[in-house]
Short mmCIF file of C-alpha atoms and ligand atoms in Angstrom, two decimals:
data_model
loop_
_atom_site.label_atom_id
_atom_site.label_comp_id
_atom_site.label_asym_id
_atom_site.label_seq_id
_atom_site.Cartn_x
_atom_site.Cartn_y
_atom_site.Cartn_z
CA UNK A 1 135.71 85.99 119.04
CA UNK A 2 139.08 87.63 118.83
CA UNK A 3 140.84 89.88 116.32
CA UNK A 4 144.22 91.55 116.02
CA UNK A 5 142.90 94.23 118.39
CA UNK A 6 142.55 91.68 121.17
CA UNK A 7 146.08 90.50 120.49
CA UNK A 8 147.22 94.12 120.73
CA UNK A 9 145.49 94.54 124.08
CA UNK A 10 147.08 91.37 125.43
CA UNK A 11 150.47 92.61 124.23
CA UNK A 12 150.00 96.00 125.91
CA UNK A 13 149.41 94.21 129.24
CA UNK A 14 152.39 92.01 128.65
CA UNK A 15 154.68 94.96 127.90
CA UNK A 16 153.87 96.51 131.29
CA UNK A 17 154.97 93.31 133.00
CA UNK A 18 158.06 93.11 130.78
CA UNK A 19 159.24 96.50 131.90
CA UNK A 20 158.66 95.50 135.56
CA UNK A 21 160.70 92.33 135.10
CA UNK A 22 163.54 94.26 133.48
CA UNK A 23 163.61 96.70 136.36
CA UNK A 24 163.87 93.80 138.79
CA UNK A 25 166.53 92.14 136.68
CA UNK A 26 168.92 94.97 135.95
CA UNK A 27 168.56 98.05 138.16
CA UNK A 28 166.04 100.82 138.74
CA UNK A 29 167.54 102.67 135.76
CA UNK A 30 167.16 99.48 133.69
CA UNK A 31 170.84 99.79 132.88
CA UNK A 32 172.81 96.63 132.74
CA UNK A 33 176.29 96.90 134.24
CA UNK A 34 179.28 94.60 134.19
CA UNK A 35 180.70 93.29 137.45
CA UNK A 36 184.39 93.24 138.38
CA UNK A 37 186.44 90.05 138.29
CA UNK A 38 188.37 88.76 141.31
CA UNK A 39 192.15 88.30 141.21
CA UNK A 40 191.53 84.52 141.38
CA UNK A 41 189.36 84.71 138.25
CA UNK A 42 191.71 87.11 136.47
CA UNK A 43 194.78 84.93 137.06
CA UNK A 44 193.42 81.41 136.66
CA UNK A 45 190.40 81.73 134.43
CA UNK A 46 191.05 84.80 132.31
CA UNK A 47 194.81 85.34 131.86
CA UNK A 48 195.50 81.65 132.64
CA UNK A 49 198.57 82.33 134.74
CA UNK A 50 199.58 81.17 138.17
CA UNK A 51 198.01 83.22 141.01
CA UNK A 52 201.38 83.68 142.72
CA UNK A 53 202.99 84.83 139.46
CA UNK A 54 200.19 87.36 139.14
CA UNK A 55 200.62 88.63 142.71
CA UNK A 56 204.37 88.82 142.21
CA UNK A 57 203.99 90.99 139.12
CA UNK A 58 201.54 93.33 140.81
CA UNK A 59 203.95 93.73 143.72
CA UNK A 60 206.92 94.79 141.60
CA UNK A 61 205.26 96.85 138.86
CA UNK A 62 203.44 99.95 140.14
CA UNK A 63 202.26 100.83 136.61
CA UNK A 64 199.86 97.85 136.61
CA UNK A 65 196.24 98.62 137.51
CA UNK A 66 195.32 98.19 141.18
CA UNK A 67 191.75 96.96 140.97
CA UNK A 68 189.46 97.58 143.92
CA UNK A 69 189.68 95.91 147.30
CA UNK A 70 186.20 94.94 148.46
CA UNK A 71 184.87 94.83 152.01
CA UNK A 72 186.09 91.33 152.77
CA UNK A 73 189.54 92.79 152.09
CA UNK A 74 190.88 89.53 150.78
CA UNK A 75 190.87 89.94 147.05
CA UNK A 76 191.27 92.67 144.49
CA UNK A 77 188.55 92.99 141.90
CA UNK A 78 189.33 94.22 138.38
CA UNK A 79 187.16 95.80 135.72
CA UNK A 80 187.38 94.39 132.18
CA UNK A 81 189.23 97.58 131.12
CA UNK A 82 191.82 96.83 133.82
CA UNK A 83 192.07 93.20 132.73
CA UNK A 84 192.78 94.41 129.18
CA UNK A 85 195.36 96.85 130.49
CA UNK A 86 197.06 93.93 132.28
CA UNK A 87 197.05 92.05 128.96
CA UNK A 88 198.75 94.94 127.22
CA UNK A 89 201.38 95.56 129.91
CA UNK A 90 202.30 92.08 131.15
CA UNK A 91 204.35 89.34 129.56
CA UNK A 92 204.65 85.87 131.01
CA UNK A 93 207.62 83.75 130.03
CA UNK A 94 208.28 86.43 127.42
CA UNK A 95 204.88 85.66 125.89
CA UNK A 96 202.36 88.41 125.24
CA UNK A 97 198.96 87.98 126.88
CA UNK A 98 197.20 89.58 123.91
CA UNK A 99 194.93 87.24 121.95
CA UNK A 100 196.01 85.91 118.56
CA UNK A 101 194.90 87.85 115.50
CA UNK A 102 196.21 87.20 111.99
CA UNK A 103 197.78 90.38 110.62
CA UNK A 104 196.02 92.53 108.05
CA UNK A 105 192.69 90.71 108.02
CA UNK A 106 189.18 91.92 108.62
CA UNK A 107 187.20 90.56 111.59
CA UNK A 108 186.20 86.91 111.39
CA UNK A 109 182.43 86.31 111.21
CA UNK A 110 180.62 83.41 112.85
CA UNK A 111 176.88 82.68 112.59
CA UNK A 112 175.10 80.63 115.24
CA UNK A 113 172.19 79.25 113.24
CA UNK A 114 169.54 76.53 113.20
CA UNK A 115 165.85 76.81 112.49
CA UNK A 116 164.92 74.71 115.50
CA UNK A 117 163.50 77.01 118.17
CA UNK A 118 165.12 76.74 121.58
CA UNK A 119 168.21 74.93 120.27
CA UNK A 120 170.38 77.20 122.41
CA UNK A 121 171.44 79.66 119.69
CA UNK A 122 171.13 82.83 121.75
CA UNK A 123 172.66 81.20 124.84
CA UNK A 124 175.65 80.04 122.78
CA UNK A 125 175.99 83.43 121.02
CA UNK A 126 175.89 85.30 124.33
CA UNK A 127 178.38 83.01 126.07
CA UNK A 128 180.81 82.93 123.14
CA UNK A 129 180.69 86.73 122.90
CA UNK A 130 181.47 87.02 126.62
CA UNK A 131 184.15 84.31 126.59
CA UNK A 132 185.84 86.01 123.61
CA UNK A 133 185.73 89.44 125.27
CA UNK A 134 187.29 87.98 128.44
CA UNK A 135 189.89 86.42 126.16
CA UNK A 136 190.85 89.93 124.99
CA UNK A 137 188.98 90.06 121.68
CA UNK A 138 186.87 93.01 120.51
CA UNK A 139 183.47 91.64 119.60
CA UNK A 140 180.57 92.87 117.50
CA UNK A 141 177.34 90.92 117.99
CA UNK A 142 174.62 91.12 115.34
CA UNK A 143 171.11 90.20 116.42
CA UNK A 144 169.20 88.93 113.39
CA UNK A 145 166.28 87.69 115.48
CA UNK A 146 163.15 89.85 115.92
CA UNK A 147 162.65 88.11 119.28
CA UNK A 148 165.69 90.25 120.24
CA UNK A 149 166.81 87.76 122.93
CA UNK A 150 170.47 88.64 122.48
CA UNK A 151 169.81 92.40 122.44
CA UNK A 152 167.78 92.15 125.65
CA UNK A 153 170.43 89.95 127.28
CA UNK A 154 173.03 92.56 126.37
CA UNK A 155 170.90 95.22 128.04
CA UNK A 156 169.43 96.94 124.94
CA UNK A 157 165.75 97.57 125.27
CA UNK A 158 164.78 100.81 123.56
CA UNK A 159 165.95 100.20 120.02
CA UNK A 160 164.37 101.97 117.08
CA UNK A 161 163.61 99.68 114.17
CA UNK A 162 165.64 101.84 111.76
CA UNK A 163 168.74 100.81 113.67
CA UNK A 164 168.33 97.06 113.23
CA UNK A 165 169.15 94.54 110.53
CA UNK A 166 165.89 95.68 108.91
CA UNK A 167 167.30 99.23 108.61
CA UNK A 168 170.49 97.83 107.11
CA UNK A 169 168.48 95.90 104.52
CA UNK A 170 166.20 98.80 103.56
CA UNK A 171 169.22 101.12 103.30
CA UNK A 172 170.95 98.57 101.09
CA UNK A 173 167.90 98.30 98.82
CA UNK A 174 167.99 102.05 98.27
CA UNK A 175 171.73 102.19 97.71
CA UNK A 176 171.85 99.17 95.42
CA UNK A 177 168.89 100.43 93.37
CA UNK A 178 170.57 103.82 92.95
CA UNK A 179 173.78 102.09 91.93
CA UNK A 180 171.95 99.96 89.37
CA UNK A 181 170.08 102.99 88.01
CA UNK A 182 173.32 104.93 87.62
CA UNK A 183 174.94 101.97 85.83
CA UNK A 184 171.90 101.62 83.54
CA UNK A 185 171.80 105.30 82.56
CA UNK A 186 175.57 105.33 82.09
CA UNK A 187 175.42 102.35 79.71
CA UNK A 188 176.70 103.13 76.22
CA UNK A 189 174.22 100.76 74.56
CA UNK A 190 172.10 103.53 73.04
CA UNK A 191 168.91 102.03 74.42
CA UNK A 192 168.22 103.43 77.87
CA UNK A 193 167.63 100.70 80.43
CA UNK A 194 164.58 100.95 82.73
CA UNK A 195 165.04 102.85 85.96
CA UNK A 196 163.77 101.29 89.19
CA UNK A 197 161.91 103.54 91.56
CA UNK A 198 161.99 103.36 95.34
CA UNK A 199 158.66 104.59 96.76
CA UNK A 200 158.75 107.62 99.04
CA UNK A 201 157.44 105.46 101.92
CA UNK A 202 160.94 104.00 102.00
CA UNK A 203 163.14 106.84 100.74
CA UNK A 204 161.50 109.32 103.17
CA UNK A 205 162.77 107.27 106.10
CA UNK A 206 166.19 108.79 105.46
CA UNK A 207 167.94 105.45 105.89
CA UNK A 208 170.29 106.21 102.98
CA UNK A 209 171.83 108.96 105.12
CA UNK A 210 172.58 106.67 108.07
CA UNK A 211 176.28 106.06 108.69
CA UNK A 212 177.84 102.69 109.37
CA UNK A 213 178.16 103.46 113.08
CA UNK A 214 174.52 104.48 113.48
CA UNK A 215 173.60 100.78 113.57
CA UNK A 216 176.17 99.88 116.21
CA UNK A 217 175.39 100.31 119.93
CA UNK A 218 177.67 99.91 122.94
CA UNK A 219 176.81 97.33 125.62
CA UNK A 220 177.72 97.05 129.30
CA UNK A 221 180.87 95.20 128.20
CA UNK A 222 183.46 97.78 127.07
CA UNK A 223 184.73 95.55 124.26
CA UNK A 224 181.39 94.28 122.98
CA UNK A 225 179.16 96.28 120.65
CA UNK A 226 175.93 95.15 119.06
CA UNK A 227 173.77 95.73 116.00
CA UNK A 228 170.58 95.16 117.98
CA UNK A 229 167.16 93.91 117.03
CA UNK A 230 163.79 95.00 118.32
CA UNK A 231 160.36 93.42 118.40
CA UNK A 232 159.09 95.63 115.56
CA UNK A 233 161.75 94.26 113.28
CA UNK A 234 159.49 91.20 112.90
CA UNK A 235 157.86 92.77 109.86
CA UNK A 236 161.19 92.62 108.05
CA UNK A 237 160.14 89.32 106.49
CA UNK A 238 157.03 90.90 104.94
CA UNK A 239 158.84 94.09 104.01
CA UNK A 240 161.72 92.22 102.38
CA UNK A 241 159.31 90.29 100.18
CA UNK A 242 157.84 93.64 99.04
CA UNK A 243 161.29 95.10 98.48
CA UNK A 244 162.29 92.23 96.25
CA UNK A 245 159.25 92.98 94.18
CA UNK A 246 160.37 96.62 93.83
CA UNK A 247 163.71 95.51 92.47
CA UNK A 248 163.94 91.81 91.61
CA UNK A 249 167.65 92.13 90.76
CA UNK A 250 168.49 93.38 94.23
CA UNK A 251 170.73 90.77 95.87
CA UNK A 252 168.74 91.01 99.10
CA UNK A 253 170.73 88.22 100.79
CA UNK A 254 174.01 90.19 100.59
CA UNK A 255 172.79 93.40 102.27
CA UNK A 256 174.34 92.71 105.68
CA UNK A 257 177.51 91.32 104.10
CA UNK A 258 177.95 94.60 102.18
CA UNK A 259 177.25 96.54 105.35
CA UNK A 260 179.86 94.61 107.35
CA UNK A 261 182.38 95.10 104.53
CA UNK A 262 182.13 98.84 105.15
CA UNK A 263 183.31 98.52 108.78
CA UNK A 264 187.06 99.18 109.03
CA UNK A 265 188.98 95.87 109.07
CA UNK A 266 190.62 96.63 112.37
CA UNK A 267 187.54 97.82 114.31
CA UNK A 268 186.67 94.34 115.67
CA UNK A 269 188.19 90.89 115.91
CA UNK A 270 185.15 88.66 116.05
CA UNK A 271 181.63 89.24 114.70
CA UNK A 272 179.00 86.85 116.10
CA UNK A 273 175.52 86.49 114.60
CA UNK A 274 172.52 85.26 116.56
CA UNK A 275 169.98 83.93 114.05
CA UNK A 276 166.20 83.59 114.22
CA UNK A 277 164.61 80.13 114.32
CA UNK A 278 163.67 80.28 110.64
CA UNK A 279 165.08 80.32 107.15
CA UNK A 280 164.06 83.71 105.81
CA UNK A 281 165.46 87.01 104.59
CA UNK A 282 167.25 87.74 107.84
CA UNK A 283 168.82 84.35 108.36
CA UNK A 284 169.87 84.18 104.69
CA UNK A 285 171.70 87.48 105.23
CA UNK A 286 173.44 86.02 108.28
CA UNK A 287 174.40 82.83 106.50
CA UNK A 288 175.63 84.73 103.45
CA UNK A 289 177.75 87.14 105.49
CA UNK A 290 179.40 84.53 107.69
CA UNK A 291 182.75 82.78 107.37
CA UNK A 292 181.99 80.06 109.91
CA UNK A 293 178.61 78.38 110.32
CA UNK A 294 178.05 77.02 113.84
CA UNK A 295 174.90 74.91 114.16
CA UNK A 296 173.76 74.21 117.72
CA UNK A 297 171.30 71.41 118.34
CA UNK A 298 169.71 69.88 121.41
CA UNK A 299 170.43 66.19 122.02
CA UNK A 300 166.89 64.85 121.36
CA UNK A 301 165.65 62.89 118.37
CA UNK A 302 163.36 65.68 117.13
CA UNK A 303 166.20 68.12 117.32
CA UNK A 304 168.37 65.84 115.24
CA UNK A 305 165.50 65.56 112.77
CA UNK A 306 165.06 69.30 112.62
CA UNK A 307 168.80 69.96 112.23
CA UNK A 308 168.82 67.53 109.31
CA UNK A 309 166.05 69.38 107.53
CA UNK A 310 167.66 72.73 108.34
CA UNK A 311 170.86 71.88 106.49
CA UNK A 312 168.83 70.41 103.61
CA UNK A 313 166.73 73.53 103.21
CA UNK A 314 169.73 75.79 103.62
CA UNK A 315 171.58 73.87 100.90
CA UNK A 316 168.59 74.28 98.62
CA UNK A 317 168.18 77.99 99.34
CA UNK A 318 171.90 78.69 98.77
CA UNK A 319 171.79 76.62 95.57
CA UNK A 320 168.79 78.62 94.33
CA UNK A 321 170.54 81.92 95.05
CA UNK A 322 173.59 80.80 93.12
CA UNK A 323 171.50 79.87 90.14
CA UNK A 324 169.21 82.89 90.26
CA UNK A 325 171.85 85.54 90.88
CA UNK A 326 174.99 83.85 89.54
CA UNK A 327 175.15 86.07 86.46
CA UNK A 328 173.92 89.37 87.90
CA UNK A 329 175.65 89.34 91.30
CA UNK A 330 177.77 92.51 91.54
CA UNK A 331 181.51 91.90 91.59
CA UNK A 332 182.88 92.57 95.05
CA UNK A 333 184.39 90.95 98.07
CA UNK A 334 182.13 87.89 98.01
CA UNK A 335 180.93 85.82 95.11
CA UNK A 336 178.50 83.03 94.36
CA UNK A 337 178.26 80.22 95.26
CA UNK A 338 178.64 81.10 98.92
CA UNK A 339 181.81 79.60 100.42
CA UNK A 340 182.12 78.87 104.17
CA UNK A 341 185.51 78.57 105.81
CA UNK A 342 184.07 76.00 108.20
CA UNK A 343 180.82 74.36 109.26
CA UNK A 344 180.41 72.82 112.73
CA UNK A 345 177.65 71.17 114.73
CA UNK A 346 177.49 71.73 118.48
CA UNK A 347 175.33 69.66 120.82
CA UNK A 348 173.72 71.80 123.53
CA UNK A 349 171.78 71.06 126.71
CA UNK A 350 173.62 67.75 126.98
CA UNK A 351 173.34 65.49 130.04
CA UNK A 352 176.03 62.84 130.15
CA UNK A 353 173.95 60.70 132.52
CA UNK A 354 171.13 60.49 129.98
CA UNK A 355 171.32 57.37 127.77
CA UNK A 356 169.30 58.95 125.01
CA UNK A 357 171.58 62.00 124.92
CA UNK A 358 174.66 59.80 124.69
CA UNK A 359 173.09 57.74 121.90
CA UNK A 360 172.15 60.90 120.00
CA UNK A 361 175.65 62.33 120.28
CA UNK A 362 176.97 59.07 118.92
CA UNK A 363 174.55 59.31 116.00
CA UNK A 364 175.58 62.95 115.37
CA UNK A 365 179.20 61.88 115.46
CA UNK A 366 178.68 59.02 112.99
CA UNK A 367 176.87 61.25 110.55
CA UNK A 368 178.83 64.48 110.82
CA UNK A 369 182.27 63.11 111.74
CA UNK A 370 184.80 65.89 112.29
CA UNK A 371 182.17 68.51 111.72
CA UNK A 372 180.75 67.68 115.18
CA UNK A 373 182.51 69.56 117.96
CA UNK A 374 184.06 67.43 120.68
CA UNK A 375 182.78 69.42 123.63
CA UNK A 376 179.00 69.54 123.93
CA UNK A 377 177.47 72.20 126.13
CA UNK A 378 176.08 70.68 129.24
CA UNK A 379 172.62 71.34 130.56
CA UNK A 380 173.11 73.04 133.91
CA UNK A 381 170.87 74.65 136.50
CA UNK A 382 173.38 77.47 136.77
CA UNK A 383 172.94 78.46 133.10
CA UNK A 384 169.19 78.03 133.29
CA UNK A 385 169.21 80.29 136.34
CA UNK A 386 171.55 82.93 134.92
CA UNK A 387 169.46 82.95 131.72
CA UNK A 388 166.47 83.89 133.82
CA UNK A 389 168.37 87.01 134.89
CA UNK A 390 169.24 87.75 131.23
CA UNK A 391 172.87 87.08 132.04
CA UNK A 392 175.56 84.65 131.05
CA UNK A 393 177.41 82.44 133.51
CA UNK A 394 180.41 84.78 133.00
CA UNK A 395 178.40 87.74 134.25
CA UNK A 396 177.06 86.01 137.36
CA UNK A 397 179.22 86.56 140.43
CA UNK A 398 180.36 83.13 141.63
CA UNK A 399 179.60 84.16 145.20
CA UNK A 400 175.90 84.19 144.26
CA UNK A 401 175.87 80.38 143.95
CA UNK A 402 177.93 77.42 145.06
CA UNK A 403 181.35 77.94 143.54
CA UNK A 404 181.46 74.36 142.20
CA UNK A 405 178.10 74.74 140.47
CA UNK A 406 179.28 77.96 138.84
CA UNK A 407 182.64 76.44 137.94
CA UNK A 408 181.07 73.38 136.27
CA UNK A 409 178.70 75.45 134.14
CA UNK A 410 181.45 77.86 133.22
CA UNK A 411 183.85 75.00 132.48
CA UNK A 412 181.45 73.57 129.91
CA UNK A 413 181.25 76.89 128.04
CA UNK A 414 185.01 77.46 128.42
CA UNK A 415 185.76 74.15 126.69
CA UNK A 416 183.21 74.79 123.94
CA UNK A 417 184.69 78.29 123.48
CA UNK A 418 188.27 76.97 123.25
CA UNK A 419 187.15 74.67 120.44
CA UNK A 420 185.21 77.49 118.80
CA UNK A 421 188.32 79.66 119.04
CA UNK A 422 190.46 77.01 117.37
CA UNK A 423 187.90 76.88 114.56
CA UNK A 424 187.70 80.63 114.05
CA UNK A 425 191.47 81.12 114.27
CA UNK A 426 191.94 78.53 111.57
CA UNK A 427 189.23 80.07 109.40
CA UNK A 428 190.74 83.51 110.01
CA UNK A 429 194.17 82.38 108.83
CA UNK A 430 192.60 80.98 105.68
CA UNK A 431 190.51 84.06 104.97
CA UNK A 432 191.71 85.49 101.71
CA UNK A 433 193.19 88.94 101.96
CA UNK A 434 190.71 91.44 100.66
CA UNK A 435 191.40 94.84 99.22
N1 LIG B 1 173.31 74.74 128.63
C1 LIG B 1 172.12 75.10 129.09
N2 LIG B 1 171.73 74.78 130.35
C2 LIG B 1 170.53 75.16 130.83
N3 LIG B 1 169.61 75.84 130.13
C3 LIG B 1 169.92 76.19 128.88
C4 LIG B 1 171.18 75.86 128.28
N4 LIG B 1 171.20 76.34 127.02
C5 LIG B 1 170.01 76.96 126.84
N5 LIG B 1 169.24 76.88 127.94
C6 LIG B 1 167.90 77.43 128.12
O1 LIG B 1 167.08 76.97 127.05
C7 LIG B 1 166.21 78.00 126.60
C8 LIG B 1 166.37 78.21 125.10
O2 LIG B 1 167.67 78.65 124.84
P1 LIG B 1 168.00 79.79 123.76
O3 LIG B 1 167.10 80.97 123.96
O4 LIG B 1 169.44 80.00 123.79
O5 LIG B 1 167.56 79.03 122.42
P2 LIG B 1 167.42 79.66 120.97
O6 LIG B 1 167.84 78.59 120.02
O7 LIG B 1 168.10 80.95 120.87
O8 LIG B 1 165.84 79.87 120.90
P3 LIG B 1 165.05 80.63 119.72
O9 LIG B 1 164.97 79.66 118.61
O10 LIG B 1 163.73 80.94 120.33
O11 LIG B 1 165.84 81.84 119.34
C9 LIG B 1 166.54 79.23 127.41
O12 LIG B 1 165.62 79.34 128.47
C10 LIG B 1 167.93 78.94 127.98
O13 LIG B 1 168.15 79.59 129.21
MG1 LIG B 2 167.38 82.79 120.20
#
């Protein structure tokens, strides 16, 4: 017979192995680092300019960064900081190489969500974050999933639970309850309204004193930060249910949205959410905070089935929130019902040689029309392999595999990213200016 203590023992063994695997994967210090990019990659794949134009510019302008020449002596290799410096300093055909950003707007927010496990959410979130950073954008990733796949892939392992989405939610409960209490005692009605009490088990955590930046951690990519998750954050679902009980008027689903509103508009360009495979307190926060909803799905029948029930349940949950909180929701930057700038479906792990996959994409296309993206993400050995090293295809050095294999896998993500970019740029333009 087994109890929770046996589970604990099994986990303790597993954790030892986990730390060994991480050491093997990253480095003895368990620090993830970002590689340099070759002049071929920088010109053709990143800045999208002719290689000879690039070499010509470097030859005549000594203020441009030099990169490093590696042993083979043939190519220069540039850090991402240097690539961004090139973007700032170079113009090609009088065009700036800086990425488009509508003036005066806050960062655009995109949630990668589906409750089907293994749909490819974390893989898509990781690759889009990397593709956007290579494209010159400043990215904030938010890991809403207690499995912490994205946090681990971005090299964050020792995260305290206070500094996760759970911490943001508990801090919001305290702040919102204080705000409501102050409003109630300030009311001129003559009858004093009841005060809600936050138990010391929560207020003693000191979360109310945490600053916005305490939740944000740097990653090995200089222009990507993350609000990480950690395994202990799994209890957030239980805790959130308790918290709602403490203050039923607390708009629990808007905690992360309020948090993100407090980040300066100009601090980031793109905020990407990786969601857990569930509809719960965390994913509702992600969905409520996002401008664009991106729904990845595998190309199988069961995945189609599951995606269908996901959007049904999400519709119901958002409808319920609107009804339940419509009258009490505090006036602010967002209102009820929740409005998305765009909703898209993205087929992942697609094999064009597979008849079933092709038939499923056709079915998706019939049902979702324009909402289905045109470029599915192909199933490739290269991505499967890089995933095993907790890395994206962008992080893997192309010399570590056949260049064509790497190119094909990268090409699939590049095309999906270009379409994603078109979607978020459009949504960004349409984002109403907020005070
Ligand atoms: N295009 C692809 N080619 C090859 N393997 C892929 C591809 N996309 C995802 N995978 C693999 O499929 C597995 C599941 O992917 P991923 O972790 O991204 O799914 P998820 O939706 O985030 O899962 P969860 O619901 O558990 O959070 C991973 O092992 C990943 O490496
Ligand atoms: Mg995941």
